[in-house]
Amino acid sequence: MSTLLETLENMANEIVEREGFRLYDIEFQQTARKLVVTIDKDGGTVSIDDCVNVSRGLNLLLDVEDVIPGEAYDLEVSSPGLERALKKLWHFEGAIGEKAKVSIKADADTAAFGNLRAFKAEVAGVSPEGQIEFTNIENSKLESITVPFDSIHKAQLVFEYGRDIKKVKDAKKAKKAKN
């Protein structure tokens, strides 16, 4: 028997993929009665129109299937943004070369990675075993550390104005050249 979130994720995945996107994250905030769906696009940006199209398709499916019990709820569809959360292993794989802000779980043994509890560093790699390598660690003498994915409490990308604007411009140029 699947949970409500698994059912919602399967439904969202169906609509998101049909529209040509990838489901980045999904969250149902029970107390606020809000379903938050985050979509991403390989090699491109997500527009407001893209979010509207996914929202319409998903809203229709949710109305027909009537899977969310209780009163009315809000549906929010958005892109992950520049400072996107890194919640899944594949999020880190897509963030290689990017700077991230990371906090470690309180119960994690940090001795293996310099007793750091929170840091900013560049995501350098992800091993098949779920080890994430970080380099260029700010305010640390360590050159690199490897942290098990399951030791990470919270992580998100850090927007750096000059560096990230160039990256966005290069991506737009590549997209225009492709079309």
Short mmCIF file of C-alpha atoms in Angstrom, two decimals:
data_model
loop_
_atom_site.label_atom_id
_atom_site.label_comp_id
_atom_site.label_asym_id
_atom_site.label_seq_id
_atom_site.Cartn_x
_atom_site.Cartn_y
_atom_site.Cartn_z
CA MET A 1 0.00 0.00 0.00
CA SER A 2 1.47 3.33 -1.01
CA THR A 3 1.43 6.46 1.06
CA LEU A 4 -0.33 9.65 0.03
CA LEU A 5 3.00 11.27 -0.87
CA GLU A 6 4.02 8.30 -3.06
CA THR A 7 0.67 8.47 -4.86
CA LEU A 8 1.03 12.22 -5.36
CA GLU A 9 4.61 11.77 -6.57
CA ASN A 10 3.54 9.17 -9.16
CA MET A 11 0.74 11.43 -10.41
CA ALA A 12 3.00 14.48 -10.54
CA ASN A 13 5.71 12.49 -12.34
CA GLU A 14 3.21 11.47 -15.02
CA ILE A 15 2.22 15.08 -15.77
CA VAL A 16 5.71 16.56 -15.37
CA GLU A 17 7.28 14.05 -17.77
CA ARG A 18 4.44 14.48 -20.27
CA GLU A 19 5.19 18.22 -20.32
CA GLY A 20 8.92 17.56 -20.91
CA PHE A 21 10.30 18.24 -17.43
CA ARG A 22 11.74 16.32 -14.51
CA LEU A 23 10.19 16.18 -11.05
CA TYR A 24 12.80 17.78 -8.80
CA ASP A 25 10.90 17.60 -5.53
CA ILE A 26 7.41 17.20 -4.09
CA GLU A 27 6.14 18.05 -0.64
CA PHE A 28 2.68 17.95 0.91
CA GLN A 29 2.41 20.33 3.84
CA GLN A 30 -0.41 18.71 5.77
CA THR A 31 -1.11 21.52 8.24
CA ALA A 32 -1.07 24.21 5.56
CA ARG A 33 -2.95 21.93 3.11
CA LYS A 34 -0.43 22.80 0.40
CA LEU A 35 1.08 20.57 -2.30
CA VAL A 36 4.40 21.98 -3.53
CA VAL A 37 5.73 20.51 -6.79
CA THR A 38 9.16 21.57 -8.02
CA ILE A 39 10.08 20.92 -11.66
CA ASP A 40 13.36 21.14 -13.52
CA LYS A 41 14.47 20.97 -17.13
CA ASP A 42 17.67 19.36 -18.38
CA GLY A 43 19.83 21.99 -20.04
CA GLY A 44 17.26 24.75 -19.79
CA THR A 45 15.24 27.03 -17.61
CA VAL A 46 11.70 26.64 -16.35
CA SER A 47 9.39 29.52 -17.26
CA ILE A 48 6.22 30.73 -15.57
CA ASP A 49 4.24 29.34 -18.51
CA ASP A 50 5.88 25.95 -17.96
CA CYS A 51 4.75 26.01 -14.32
CA VAL A 52 1.24 27.03 -15.33
CA ASN A 53 0.98 24.16 -17.85
CA VAL A 54 2.15 21.58 -15.33
CA SER A 55 -0.15 23.06 -12.69
CA ARG A 56 -3.19 22.85 -14.98
CA GLY A 57 -2.48 19.26 -15.96
CA LEU A 58 -1.77 18.15 -12.42
CA ASN A 59 -4.76 20.03 -11.00
CA LEU A 60 -7.07 18.30 -13.47
CA LEU A 61 -5.67 14.86 -12.63
CA LEU A 62 -5.87 15.52 -8.88
CA ASP A 63 -9.49 16.67 -9.23
CA VAL A 64 -10.47 13.57 -11.22
CA GLU A 65 -8.64 11.09 -8.94
CA ASP A 66 -9.60 12.91 -5.70
CA VAL A 67 -6.64 11.48 -3.76
CA ILE A 68 -6.13 14.29 -1.23
CA PRO A 69 -8.60 13.73 1.59
CA GLY A 70 -10.29 16.50 3.51
CA GLU A 71 -10.82 20.13 2.72
CA ALA A 72 -9.48 22.24 -0.13
CA TYR A 73 -5.73 22.50 -0.65
CA ASP A 74 -3.36 24.79 -2.55
CA LEU A 75 -1.19 23.56 -5.41
CA GLU A 76 2.10 25.34 -6.08
CA VAL A 77 4.32 24.47 -9.04
CA SER A 78 7.70 26.18 -9.34
CA SER A 79 11.30 25.79 -10.46
CA PRO A 80 13.94 24.89 -7.88
CA GLY A 81 15.56 28.32 -8.24
CA LEU A 82 19.18 29.39 -8.13
CA GLU A 83 19.67 28.43 -4.49
CA ARG A 84 17.92 25.09 -4.87
CA ALA A 85 17.78 22.57 -2.07
CA LEU A 86 19.88 19.44 -2.51
CA LYS A 87 17.75 16.66 -1.01
CA LYS A 88 18.53 13.64 -3.16
CA LEU A 89 21.77 12.06 -4.32
CA TRP A 90 21.03 12.95 -7.95
CA HIS A 91 20.63 16.61 -6.89
CA PHE A 92 24.29 16.55 -5.77
CA GLU A 93 25.31 14.84 -9.02
CA GLY A 94 23.71 17.72 -10.93
CA ALA A 95 25.47 20.25 -8.71
CA ILE A 96 29.05 19.15 -9.37
CA GLY A 97 31.18 22.27 -9.76
CA GLU A 98 28.67 24.40 -7.82
CA LYS A 99 29.08 25.90 -4.35
CA ALA A 100 26.78 24.54 -1.65
CA LYS A 101 25.96 25.36 1.94
CA VAL A 102 25.83 22.13 3.94
CA SER A 103 24.85 21.25 7.50
CA ILE A 104 25.56 17.88 9.06
CA LYS A 105 23.12 15.85 11.16
CA ALA A 106 23.57 16.28 14.90
CA ASP A 107 24.10 12.54 15.47
CA ALA A 108 26.68 12.13 12.67
CA ASP A 109 30.27 11.21 13.48
CA THR A 110 32.14 14.16 11.99
CA ALA A 111 35.67 13.02 12.91
CA ALA A 112 36.18 11.58 9.43
CA PHE A 113 35.57 14.97 7.83
CA GLY A 114 37.35 17.41 10.10
CA ASN A 115 34.60 17.78 12.73
CA LEU A 116 32.77 20.24 10.51
CA ARG A 117 29.08 20.68 11.37
CA ALA A 118 28.31 23.34 8.75
CA PHE A 119 30.33 24.64 5.82
CA LYS A 120 30.29 26.12 2.34
CA ALA A 121 32.22 24.26 -0.33
CA GLU A 122 32.19 23.19 -3.96
CA VAL A 123 30.52 19.89 -4.81
CA ALA A 124 33.35 17.94 -6.44
CA GLY A 125 31.87 14.50 -6.96
CA VAL A 126 29.47 11.77 -5.90
CA SER A 127 30.52 8.15 -5.55
CA PRO A 128 28.25 5.18 -6.37
CA GLU A 129 28.29 4.37 -2.63
CA GLY A 130 26.70 7.73 -1.79
CA GLN A 131 29.81 9.59 -0.66
CA ILE A 132 29.87 13.27 -1.60
CA GLU A 133 33.21 14.97 -2.10
CA PHE A 134 33.56 18.67 -1.36
CA THR A 135 36.54 20.91 -2.21
CA ASN A 136 37.44 24.57 -1.69
CA ILE A 137 35.95 24.54 1.77
CA GLU A 138 35.48 28.06 3.10
CA ASN A 139 37.10 28.97 6.44
CA SER A 140 38.81 25.61 6.77
CA LYS A 141 42.35 24.32 6.43
CA LEU A 142 41.02 21.19 4.76
CA GLU A 143 41.40 21.04 0.98
CA SER A 144 38.67 18.44 0.52
CA ILE A 145 36.34 16.24 2.52
CA THR A 146 34.09 13.29 1.74
CA VAL A 147 30.75 13.15 3.52
CA PRO A 148 28.27 10.25 3.45
CA PHE A 149 24.97 11.40 1.93
CA ASP A 150 23.03 10.07 4.91
CA SER A 151 25.06 12.32 7.26
CA ILE A 152 23.79 15.49 5.55
CA HIS A 153 20.99 17.26 7.38
CA LYS A 154 20.40 20.06 4.88
CA ALA A 155 22.12 21.38 1.77
CA GLN A 156 21.45 24.01 -0.85
CA LEU A 157 23.29 25.76 -3.63
CA VAL A 158 24.80 29.17 -2.97
CA PHE A 159 24.29 31.84 -5.62
CA GLU A 160 27.47 33.76 -6.43
CA TYR A 161 26.61 36.78 -8.51
CA GLY A 162 29.54 37.12 -10.92
CA ARG A 163 30.26 33.43 -11.40
CA ASP A 164 26.63 32.31 -11.66
CA ILE A 165 25.52 35.08 -14.04
CA LYS A 166 28.23 33.97 -16.50
CA LYS A 167 27.02 30.37 -16.18
CA VAL A 168 23.41 31.42 -16.89
CA LYS A 169 24.48 33.46 -19.94
CA ASP A 170 26.56 30.53 -21.26
CA ALA A 171 23.56 28.19 -20.81
CA LYS A 172 21.30 30.61 -22.73
CA LYS A 173 23.84 30.85 -25.55
CA ALA A 174 24.08 27.06 -25.73
CA LYS A 175 20.28 26.80 -25.83
CA LYS A 176 20.03 29.36 -28.69
CA ALA A 177 22.74 27.52 -30.63
CA LYS A 178 20.87 24.25 -30.13
CA ASN A 179 17.61 25.70 -31.50
#
